[in-house]
Structure formats: C-alpha cells, structure tokens
mmCIF file with all atom_site columns, C-alpha atoms in Angstrom:
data_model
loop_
_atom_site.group_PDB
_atom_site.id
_atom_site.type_symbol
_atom_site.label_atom_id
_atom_site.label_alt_id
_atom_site.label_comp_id
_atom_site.label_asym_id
_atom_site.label_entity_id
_atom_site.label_seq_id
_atom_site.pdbx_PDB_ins_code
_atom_site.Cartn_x
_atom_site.Cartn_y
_atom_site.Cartn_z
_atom_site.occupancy
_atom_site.B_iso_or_equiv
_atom_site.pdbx_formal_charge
_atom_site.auth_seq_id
_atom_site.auth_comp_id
_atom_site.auth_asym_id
_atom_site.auth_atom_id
_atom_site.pdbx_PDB_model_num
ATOM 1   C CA . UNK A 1 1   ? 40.898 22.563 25.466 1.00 92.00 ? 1   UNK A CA 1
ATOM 2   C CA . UNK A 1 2   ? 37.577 21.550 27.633 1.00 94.00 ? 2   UNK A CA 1
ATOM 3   C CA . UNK A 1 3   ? 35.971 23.265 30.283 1.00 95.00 ? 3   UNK A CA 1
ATOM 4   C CA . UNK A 1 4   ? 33.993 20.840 32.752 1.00 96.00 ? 4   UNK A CA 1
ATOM 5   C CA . UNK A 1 5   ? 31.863 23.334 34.611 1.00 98.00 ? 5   UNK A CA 1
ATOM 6   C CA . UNK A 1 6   ? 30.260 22.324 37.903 1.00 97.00 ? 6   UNK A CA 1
ATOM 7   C CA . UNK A 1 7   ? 27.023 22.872 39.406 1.00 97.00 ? 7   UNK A CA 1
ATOM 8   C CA . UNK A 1 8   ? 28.898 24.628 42.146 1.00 97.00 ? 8   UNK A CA 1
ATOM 9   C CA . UNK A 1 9   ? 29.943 26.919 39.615 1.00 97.00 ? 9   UNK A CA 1
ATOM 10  C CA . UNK A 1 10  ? 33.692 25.510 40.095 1.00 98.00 ? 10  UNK A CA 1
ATOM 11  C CA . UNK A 1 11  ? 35.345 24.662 37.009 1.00 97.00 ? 11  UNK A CA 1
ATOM 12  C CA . UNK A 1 12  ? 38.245 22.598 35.620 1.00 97.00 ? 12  UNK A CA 1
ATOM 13  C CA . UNK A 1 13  ? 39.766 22.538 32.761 1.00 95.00 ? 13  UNK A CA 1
ATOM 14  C CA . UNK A 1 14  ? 42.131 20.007 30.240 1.00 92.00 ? 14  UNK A CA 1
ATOM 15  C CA . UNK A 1 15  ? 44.457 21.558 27.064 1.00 87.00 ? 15  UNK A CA 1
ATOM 16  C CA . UNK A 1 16  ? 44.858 17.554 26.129 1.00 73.00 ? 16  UNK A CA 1
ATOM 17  C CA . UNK A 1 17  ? 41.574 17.444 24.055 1.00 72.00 ? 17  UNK A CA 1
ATOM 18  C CA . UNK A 1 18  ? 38.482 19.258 22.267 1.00 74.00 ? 18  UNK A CA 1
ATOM 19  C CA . UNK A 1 19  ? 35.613 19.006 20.193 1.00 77.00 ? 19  UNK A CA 1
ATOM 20  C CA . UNK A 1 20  ? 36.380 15.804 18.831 1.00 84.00 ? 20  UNK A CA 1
ATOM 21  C CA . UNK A 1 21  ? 37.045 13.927 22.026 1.00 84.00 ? 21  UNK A CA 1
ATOM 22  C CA . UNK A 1 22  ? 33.631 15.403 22.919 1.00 82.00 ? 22  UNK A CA 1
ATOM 23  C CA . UNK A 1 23  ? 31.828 14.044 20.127 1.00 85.00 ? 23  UNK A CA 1
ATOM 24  C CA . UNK A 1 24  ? 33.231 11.053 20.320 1.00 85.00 ? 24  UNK A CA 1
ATOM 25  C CA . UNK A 1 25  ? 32.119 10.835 24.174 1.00 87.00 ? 25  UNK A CA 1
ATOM 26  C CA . UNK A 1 26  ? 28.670 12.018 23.221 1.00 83.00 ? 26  UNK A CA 1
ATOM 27  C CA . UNK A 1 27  ? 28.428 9.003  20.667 1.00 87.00 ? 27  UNK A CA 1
ATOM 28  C CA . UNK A 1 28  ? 29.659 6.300  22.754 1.00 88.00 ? 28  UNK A CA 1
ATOM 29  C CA . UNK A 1 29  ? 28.608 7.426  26.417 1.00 86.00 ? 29  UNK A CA 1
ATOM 30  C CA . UNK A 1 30  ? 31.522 8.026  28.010 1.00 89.00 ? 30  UNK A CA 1
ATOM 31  C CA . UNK A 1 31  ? 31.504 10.173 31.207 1.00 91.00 ? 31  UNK A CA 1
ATOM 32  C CA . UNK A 1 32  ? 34.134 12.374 30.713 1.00 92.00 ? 32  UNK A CA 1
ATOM 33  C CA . UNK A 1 33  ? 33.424 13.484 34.453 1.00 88.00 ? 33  UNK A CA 1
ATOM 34  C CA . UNK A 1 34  ? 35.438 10.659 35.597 1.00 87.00 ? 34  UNK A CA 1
ATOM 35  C CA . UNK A 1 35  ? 38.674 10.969 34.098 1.00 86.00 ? 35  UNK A CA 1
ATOM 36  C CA . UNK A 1 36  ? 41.453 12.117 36.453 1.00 87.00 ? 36  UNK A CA 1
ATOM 37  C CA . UNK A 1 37  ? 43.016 15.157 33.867 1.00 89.00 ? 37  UNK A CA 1
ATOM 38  C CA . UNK A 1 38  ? 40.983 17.722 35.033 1.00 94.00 ? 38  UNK A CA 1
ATOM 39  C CA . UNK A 1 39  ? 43.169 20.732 36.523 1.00 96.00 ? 39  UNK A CA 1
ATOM 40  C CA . UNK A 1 40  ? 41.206 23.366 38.627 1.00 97.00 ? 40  UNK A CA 1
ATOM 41  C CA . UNK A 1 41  ? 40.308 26.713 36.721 1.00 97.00 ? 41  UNK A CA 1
ATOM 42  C CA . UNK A 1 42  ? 41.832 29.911 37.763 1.00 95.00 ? 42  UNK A CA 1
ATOM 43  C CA . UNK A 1 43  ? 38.363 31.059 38.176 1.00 95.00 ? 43  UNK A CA 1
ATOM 44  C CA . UNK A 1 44  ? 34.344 30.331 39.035 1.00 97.00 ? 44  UNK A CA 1
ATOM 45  C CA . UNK A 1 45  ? 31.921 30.093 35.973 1.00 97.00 ? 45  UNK A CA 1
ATOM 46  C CA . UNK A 1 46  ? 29.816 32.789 35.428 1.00 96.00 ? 46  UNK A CA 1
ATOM 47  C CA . UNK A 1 47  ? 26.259 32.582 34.038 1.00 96.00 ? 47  UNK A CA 1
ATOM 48  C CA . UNK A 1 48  ? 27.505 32.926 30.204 1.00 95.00 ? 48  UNK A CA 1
ATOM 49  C CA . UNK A 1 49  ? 29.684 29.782 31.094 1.00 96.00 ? 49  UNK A CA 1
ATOM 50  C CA . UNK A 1 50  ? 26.302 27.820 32.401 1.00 97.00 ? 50  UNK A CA 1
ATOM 51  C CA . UNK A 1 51  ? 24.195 29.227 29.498 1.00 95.00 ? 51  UNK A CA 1
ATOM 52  C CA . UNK A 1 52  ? 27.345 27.718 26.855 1.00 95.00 ? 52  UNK A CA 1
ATOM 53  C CA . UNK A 1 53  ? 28.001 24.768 28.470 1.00 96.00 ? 53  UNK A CA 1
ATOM 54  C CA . UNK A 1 54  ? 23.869 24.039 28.330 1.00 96.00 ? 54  UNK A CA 1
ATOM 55  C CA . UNK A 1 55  ? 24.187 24.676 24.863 1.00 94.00 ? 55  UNK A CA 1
ATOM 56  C CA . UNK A 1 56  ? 27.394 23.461 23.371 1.00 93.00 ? 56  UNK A CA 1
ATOM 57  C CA . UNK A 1 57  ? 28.335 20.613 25.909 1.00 92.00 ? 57  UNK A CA 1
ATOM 58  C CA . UNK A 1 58  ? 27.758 16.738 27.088 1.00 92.00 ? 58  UNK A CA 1
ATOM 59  C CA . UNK A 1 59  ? 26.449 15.508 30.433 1.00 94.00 ? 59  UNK A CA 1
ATOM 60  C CA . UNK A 1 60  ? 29.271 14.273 32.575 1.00 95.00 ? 60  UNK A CA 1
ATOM 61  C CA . UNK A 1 61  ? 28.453 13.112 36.317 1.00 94.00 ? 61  UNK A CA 1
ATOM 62  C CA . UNK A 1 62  ? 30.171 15.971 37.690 1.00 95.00 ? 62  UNK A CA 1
ATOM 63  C CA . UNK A 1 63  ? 29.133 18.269 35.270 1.00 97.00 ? 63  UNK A CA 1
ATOM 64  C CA . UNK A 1 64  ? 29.027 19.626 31.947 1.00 96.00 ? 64  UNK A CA 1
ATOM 65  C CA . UNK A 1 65  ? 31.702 19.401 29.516 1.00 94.00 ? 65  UNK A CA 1
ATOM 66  C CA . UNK A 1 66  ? 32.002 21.923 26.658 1.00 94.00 ? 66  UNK A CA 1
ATOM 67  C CA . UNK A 1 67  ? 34.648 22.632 24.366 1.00 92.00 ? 67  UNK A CA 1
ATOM 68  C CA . UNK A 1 68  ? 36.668 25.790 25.783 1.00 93.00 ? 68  UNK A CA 1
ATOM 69  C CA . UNK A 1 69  ? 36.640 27.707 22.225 1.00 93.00 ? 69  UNK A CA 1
ATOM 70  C CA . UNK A 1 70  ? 32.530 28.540 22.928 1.00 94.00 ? 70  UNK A CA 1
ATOM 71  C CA . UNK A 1 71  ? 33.497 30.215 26.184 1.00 95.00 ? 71  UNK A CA 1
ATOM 72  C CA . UNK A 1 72  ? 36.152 32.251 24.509 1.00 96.00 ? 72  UNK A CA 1
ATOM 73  C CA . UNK A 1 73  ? 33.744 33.826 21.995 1.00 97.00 ? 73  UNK A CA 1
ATOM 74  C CA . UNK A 1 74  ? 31.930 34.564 24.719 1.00 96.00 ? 74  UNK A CA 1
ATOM 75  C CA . UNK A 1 75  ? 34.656 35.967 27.016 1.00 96.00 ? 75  UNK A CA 1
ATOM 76  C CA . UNK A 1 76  ? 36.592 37.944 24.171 1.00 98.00 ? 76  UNK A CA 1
ATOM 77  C CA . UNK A 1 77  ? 34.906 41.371 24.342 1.00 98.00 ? 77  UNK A CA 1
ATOM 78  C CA . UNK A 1 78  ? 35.956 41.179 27.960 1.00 96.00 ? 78  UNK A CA 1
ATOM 79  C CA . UNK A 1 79  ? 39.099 40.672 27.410 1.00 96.00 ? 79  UNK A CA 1
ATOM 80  C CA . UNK A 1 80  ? 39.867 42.928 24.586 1.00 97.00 ? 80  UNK A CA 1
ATOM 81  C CA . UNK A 1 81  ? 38.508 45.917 26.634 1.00 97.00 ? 81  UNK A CA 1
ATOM 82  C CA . UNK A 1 82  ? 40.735 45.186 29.679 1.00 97.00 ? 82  UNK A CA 1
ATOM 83  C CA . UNK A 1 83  ? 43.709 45.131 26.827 1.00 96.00 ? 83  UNK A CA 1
ATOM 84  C CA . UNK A 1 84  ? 42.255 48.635 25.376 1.00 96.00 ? 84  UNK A CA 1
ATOM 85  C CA . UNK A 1 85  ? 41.995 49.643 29.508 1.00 96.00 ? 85  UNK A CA 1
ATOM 86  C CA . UNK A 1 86  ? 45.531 48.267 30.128 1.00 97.00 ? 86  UNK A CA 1
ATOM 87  C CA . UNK A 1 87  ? 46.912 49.704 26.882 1.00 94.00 ? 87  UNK A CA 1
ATOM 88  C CA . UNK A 1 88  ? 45.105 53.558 27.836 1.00 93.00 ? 88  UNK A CA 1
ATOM 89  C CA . UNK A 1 89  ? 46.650 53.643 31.098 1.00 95.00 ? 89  UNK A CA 1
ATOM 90  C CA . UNK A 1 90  ? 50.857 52.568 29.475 1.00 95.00 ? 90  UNK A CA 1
ATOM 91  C CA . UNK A 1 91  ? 49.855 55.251 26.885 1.00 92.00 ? 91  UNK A CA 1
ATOM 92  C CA . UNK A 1 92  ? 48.440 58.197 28.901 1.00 94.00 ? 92  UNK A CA 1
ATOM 93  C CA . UNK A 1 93  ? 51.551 57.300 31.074 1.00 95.00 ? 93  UNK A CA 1
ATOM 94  C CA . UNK A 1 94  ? 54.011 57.837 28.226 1.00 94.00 ? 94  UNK A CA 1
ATOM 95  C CA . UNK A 1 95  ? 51.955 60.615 26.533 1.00 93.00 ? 95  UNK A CA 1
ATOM 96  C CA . UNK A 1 96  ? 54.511 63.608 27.769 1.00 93.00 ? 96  UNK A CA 1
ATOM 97  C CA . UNK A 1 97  ? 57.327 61.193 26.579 1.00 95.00 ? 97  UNK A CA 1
ATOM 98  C CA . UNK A 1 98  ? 55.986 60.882 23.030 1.00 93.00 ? 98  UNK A CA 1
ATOM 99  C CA . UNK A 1 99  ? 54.834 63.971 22.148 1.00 92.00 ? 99  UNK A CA 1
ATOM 100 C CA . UNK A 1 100 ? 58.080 65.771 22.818 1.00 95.00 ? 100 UNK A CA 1
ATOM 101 C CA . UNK A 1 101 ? 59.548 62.532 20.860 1.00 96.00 ? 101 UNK A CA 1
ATOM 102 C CA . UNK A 1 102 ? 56.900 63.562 17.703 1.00 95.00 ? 102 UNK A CA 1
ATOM 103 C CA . UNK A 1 103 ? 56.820 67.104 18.050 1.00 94.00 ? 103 UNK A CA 1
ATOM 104 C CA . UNK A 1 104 ? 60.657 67.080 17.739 1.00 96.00 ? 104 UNK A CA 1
ATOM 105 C CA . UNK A 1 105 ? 60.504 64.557 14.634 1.00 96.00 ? 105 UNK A CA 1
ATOM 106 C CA . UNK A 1 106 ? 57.829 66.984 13.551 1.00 95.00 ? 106 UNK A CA 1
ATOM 107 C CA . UNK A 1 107 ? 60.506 69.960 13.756 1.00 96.00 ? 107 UNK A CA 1
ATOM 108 C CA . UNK A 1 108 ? 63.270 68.536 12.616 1.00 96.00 ? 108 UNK A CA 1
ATOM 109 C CA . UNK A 1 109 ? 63.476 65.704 10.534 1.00 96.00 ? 109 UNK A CA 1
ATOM 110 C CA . UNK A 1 110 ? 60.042 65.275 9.012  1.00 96.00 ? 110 UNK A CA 1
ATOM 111 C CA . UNK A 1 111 ? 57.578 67.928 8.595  1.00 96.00 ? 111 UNK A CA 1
ATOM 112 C CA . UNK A 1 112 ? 54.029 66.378 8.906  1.00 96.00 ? 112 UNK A CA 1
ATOM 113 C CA . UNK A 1 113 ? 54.946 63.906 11.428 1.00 95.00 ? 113 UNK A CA 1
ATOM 114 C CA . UNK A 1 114 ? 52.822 65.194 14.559 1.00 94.00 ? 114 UNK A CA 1
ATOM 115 C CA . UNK A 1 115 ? 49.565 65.214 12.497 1.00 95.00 ? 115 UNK A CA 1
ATOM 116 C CA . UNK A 1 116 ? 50.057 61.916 10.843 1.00 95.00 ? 116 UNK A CA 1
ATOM 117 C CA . UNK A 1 117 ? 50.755 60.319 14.243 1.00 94.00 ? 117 UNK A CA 1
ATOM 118 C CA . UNK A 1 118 ? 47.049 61.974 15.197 1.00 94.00 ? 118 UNK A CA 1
ATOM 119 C CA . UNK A 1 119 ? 45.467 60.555 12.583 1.00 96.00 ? 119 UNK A CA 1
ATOM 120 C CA . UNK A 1 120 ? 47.380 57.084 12.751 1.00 95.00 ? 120 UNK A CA 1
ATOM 121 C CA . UNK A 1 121 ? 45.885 57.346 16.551 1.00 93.00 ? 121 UNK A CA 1
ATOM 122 C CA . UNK A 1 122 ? 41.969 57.980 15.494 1.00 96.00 ? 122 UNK A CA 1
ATOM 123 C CA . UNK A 1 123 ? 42.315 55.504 12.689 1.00 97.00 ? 123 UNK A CA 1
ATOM 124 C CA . UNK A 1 124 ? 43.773 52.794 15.179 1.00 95.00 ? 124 UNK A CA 1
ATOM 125 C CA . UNK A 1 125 ? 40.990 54.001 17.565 1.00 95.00 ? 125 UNK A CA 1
ATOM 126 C CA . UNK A 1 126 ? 38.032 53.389 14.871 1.00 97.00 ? 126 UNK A CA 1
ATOM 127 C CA . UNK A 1 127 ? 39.491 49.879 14.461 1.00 97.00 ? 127 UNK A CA 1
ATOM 128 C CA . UNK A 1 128 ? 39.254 48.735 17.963 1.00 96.00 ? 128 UNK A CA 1
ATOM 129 C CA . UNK A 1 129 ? 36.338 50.254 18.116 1.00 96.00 ? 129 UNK A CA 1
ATOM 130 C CA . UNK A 1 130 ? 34.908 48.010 15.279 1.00 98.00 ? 130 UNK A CA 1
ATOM 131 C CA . UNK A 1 131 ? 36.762 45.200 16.187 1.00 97.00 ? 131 UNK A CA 1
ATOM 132 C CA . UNK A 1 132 ? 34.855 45.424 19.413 1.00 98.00 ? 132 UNK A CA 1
ATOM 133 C CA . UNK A 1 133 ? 31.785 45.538 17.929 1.00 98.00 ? 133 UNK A CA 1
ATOM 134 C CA . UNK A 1 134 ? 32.173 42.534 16.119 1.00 98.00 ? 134 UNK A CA 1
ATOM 135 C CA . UNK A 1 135 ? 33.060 40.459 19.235 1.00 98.00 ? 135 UNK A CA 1
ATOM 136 C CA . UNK A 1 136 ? 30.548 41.428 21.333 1.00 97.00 ? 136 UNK A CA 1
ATOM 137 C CA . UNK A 1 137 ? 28.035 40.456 18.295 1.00 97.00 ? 137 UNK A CA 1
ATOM 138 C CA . UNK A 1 138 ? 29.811 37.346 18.201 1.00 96.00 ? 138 UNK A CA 1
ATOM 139 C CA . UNK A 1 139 ? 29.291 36.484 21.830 1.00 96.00 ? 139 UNK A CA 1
ATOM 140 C CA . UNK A 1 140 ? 25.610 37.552 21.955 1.00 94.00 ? 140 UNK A CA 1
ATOM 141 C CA . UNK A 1 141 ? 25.014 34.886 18.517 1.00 92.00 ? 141 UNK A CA 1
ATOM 142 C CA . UNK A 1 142 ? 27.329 32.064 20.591 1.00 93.00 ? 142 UNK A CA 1
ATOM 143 C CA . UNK A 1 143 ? 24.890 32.392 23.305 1.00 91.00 ? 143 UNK A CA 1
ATOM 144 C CA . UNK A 1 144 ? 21.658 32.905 21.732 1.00 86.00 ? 144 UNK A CA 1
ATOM 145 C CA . UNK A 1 145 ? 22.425 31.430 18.228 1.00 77.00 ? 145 UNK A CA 1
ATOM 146 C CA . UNK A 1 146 ? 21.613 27.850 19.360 1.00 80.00 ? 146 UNK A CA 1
ATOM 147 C CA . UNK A 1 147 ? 18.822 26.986 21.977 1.00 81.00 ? 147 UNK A CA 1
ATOM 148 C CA . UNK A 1 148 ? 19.403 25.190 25.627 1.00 81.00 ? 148 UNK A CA 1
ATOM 149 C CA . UNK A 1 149 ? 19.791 21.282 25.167 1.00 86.00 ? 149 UNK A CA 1
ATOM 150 C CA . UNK A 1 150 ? 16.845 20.386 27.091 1.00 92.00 ? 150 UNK A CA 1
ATOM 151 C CA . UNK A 1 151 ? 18.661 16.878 27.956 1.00 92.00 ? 151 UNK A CA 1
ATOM 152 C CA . UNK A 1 152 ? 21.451 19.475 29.513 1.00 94.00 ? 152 UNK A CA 1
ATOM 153 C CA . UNK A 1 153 ? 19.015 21.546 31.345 1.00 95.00 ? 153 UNK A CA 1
ATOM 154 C CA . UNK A 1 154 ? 17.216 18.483 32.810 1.00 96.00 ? 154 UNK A CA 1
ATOM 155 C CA . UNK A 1 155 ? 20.761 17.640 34.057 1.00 96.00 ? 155 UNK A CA 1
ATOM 156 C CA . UNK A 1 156 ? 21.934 20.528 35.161 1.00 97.00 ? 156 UNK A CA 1
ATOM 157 C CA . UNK A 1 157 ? 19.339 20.762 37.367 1.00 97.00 ? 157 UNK A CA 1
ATOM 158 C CA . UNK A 1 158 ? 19.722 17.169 38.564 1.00 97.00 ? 158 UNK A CA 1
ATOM 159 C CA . UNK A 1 159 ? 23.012 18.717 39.839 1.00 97.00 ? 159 UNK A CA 1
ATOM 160 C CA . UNK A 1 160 ? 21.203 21.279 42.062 1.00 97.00 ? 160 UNK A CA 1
ATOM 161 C CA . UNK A 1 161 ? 22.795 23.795 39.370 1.00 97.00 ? 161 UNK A CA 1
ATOM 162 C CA . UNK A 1 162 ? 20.962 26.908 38.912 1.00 96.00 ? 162 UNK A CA 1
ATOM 163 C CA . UNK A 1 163 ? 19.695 27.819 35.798 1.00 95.00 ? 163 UNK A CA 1
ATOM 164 C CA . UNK A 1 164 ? 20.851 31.535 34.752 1.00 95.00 ? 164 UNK A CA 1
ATOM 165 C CA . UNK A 1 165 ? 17.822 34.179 34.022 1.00 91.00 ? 165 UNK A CA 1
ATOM 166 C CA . UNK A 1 166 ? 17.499 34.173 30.762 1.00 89.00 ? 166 UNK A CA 1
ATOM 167 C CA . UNK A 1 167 ? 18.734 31.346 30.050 1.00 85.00 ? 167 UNK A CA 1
#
C-alpha cells in the first residue's frame, strides 16, 4: 500500500502497489502523482506522516509518495494503546460478571483458580506493557533512524508544504 501525502496535509492512498513500484518510479522518473488510483484517506497527515514521507518517499507533482508500511511503524503505538483503552473499558465493564464466574470456579470446581486468573492478568499486563515499549522505540528509530532527503525537503517546500519542527 502507498500513501501520497499532500502539501495540504490531505492524503490518498492505493492497496494496488508498494515499495517496489516505488523504486522502480524513483529509477525511471515516473510521477506517480499522476496516476488516477489514488482513493482519498480517511484522515489528514500529521507531522510524523510529513517527517516519513521526507524520509522514506519519491517526489510526485502532487506530493510525496511513501510506502504505507513506514507510517504504520510510526502509527502502531497509537493504535495499540487505543486497543489496550478499548479493551480496559469491555473489561472493567464485565469485571462483576467474571469474578463471580472465577470466584465460583474457584469454589467449586478448581481450587486455585481466582489467584491464577490474577496472575494470568499481571503477566498479560507486563506483556503489553513491553510490547508497547518496543513500538514506540520502533517509531522514534523509523523517524529519526534515517535523515530528511534533502531533494524531498527542497520539494516539499516547492509545494508550499510546511516543514514539521523538528524535522
């Protein structure tokens, strides 16, 4: 999938290609601005999309094209705390619901169950936790691992695109 980001911040995006197509129009000089398979994005770029697509992408009249798989790094710690958020609130919903369910598996049928299920929780809870970690270190090296193409930058603000402090 591609992401051509805009200078208006508008984006649009394509699931027919990737990386490769984008080498290959970096190579030969194709404008991948002017194709007509762009779709419009179900939201704006923000200034981690501007800071990828200046490091990652290819010049396109309209834009800059990048390869969607650098935004997701970036975006994934977002997303995976809206799950944990989303998750919380089901849970803390059901909470009455399953302890009576435990406690009474607890009492009943298997002695030991209550506590295990509270230590199931904390380890499940120091795995997210770390798993968290580990994405949001992975978006700060996608952004900062690799400098601004200075070509890109020169582009971008060609466009009239503004350049996201620090960049």
């Amino acid at each position: 999938m591609l992401y051509l980001v805009m200078p208006t911040r508008q984006m649009y995006w394509t699931d027919l290609l990737g990386q490769d197509v984008l080498d290959y129009a970096a190579l030969y000089g194709k404008d991948l601005g002017e194709v007509d398979w762009w779709k419009p994005a179900e939201r704006s770029a923000n200034d981690d999309d501007v800071r990828v697509a200046l490091r990652y992408g290819i010049a396109s009249t309209a834009g800059i094209v990048v390869d969607a798989g650098h935004m997701a790094v970036v975006h994934r710690p977002d997303s995976m705390r809206q799950t944990f958020r989303e998750t919380a609130a089901i849970r803390a919903k059901a909470a009455p619901q399953t302890e009576a369910v435990e406690r009474f598996i607890d009492d009943h049928i298997s002695p030991g169950w209550y506590e295990s299920a509270r230590a199931l929780d904390i380890r499940v809870e120091q795995s997210l936790t770390r798993s968290l970690a580990e994405a949001e270190k992975d978006a700060r090296e996608e952004i900062s691992g690799s400098a601004p193409v200075d070509a890109l930058v020169d582009h971008w603000k060609a466009l009239r695109g503004s350049i996201p402090e620090p960049i």
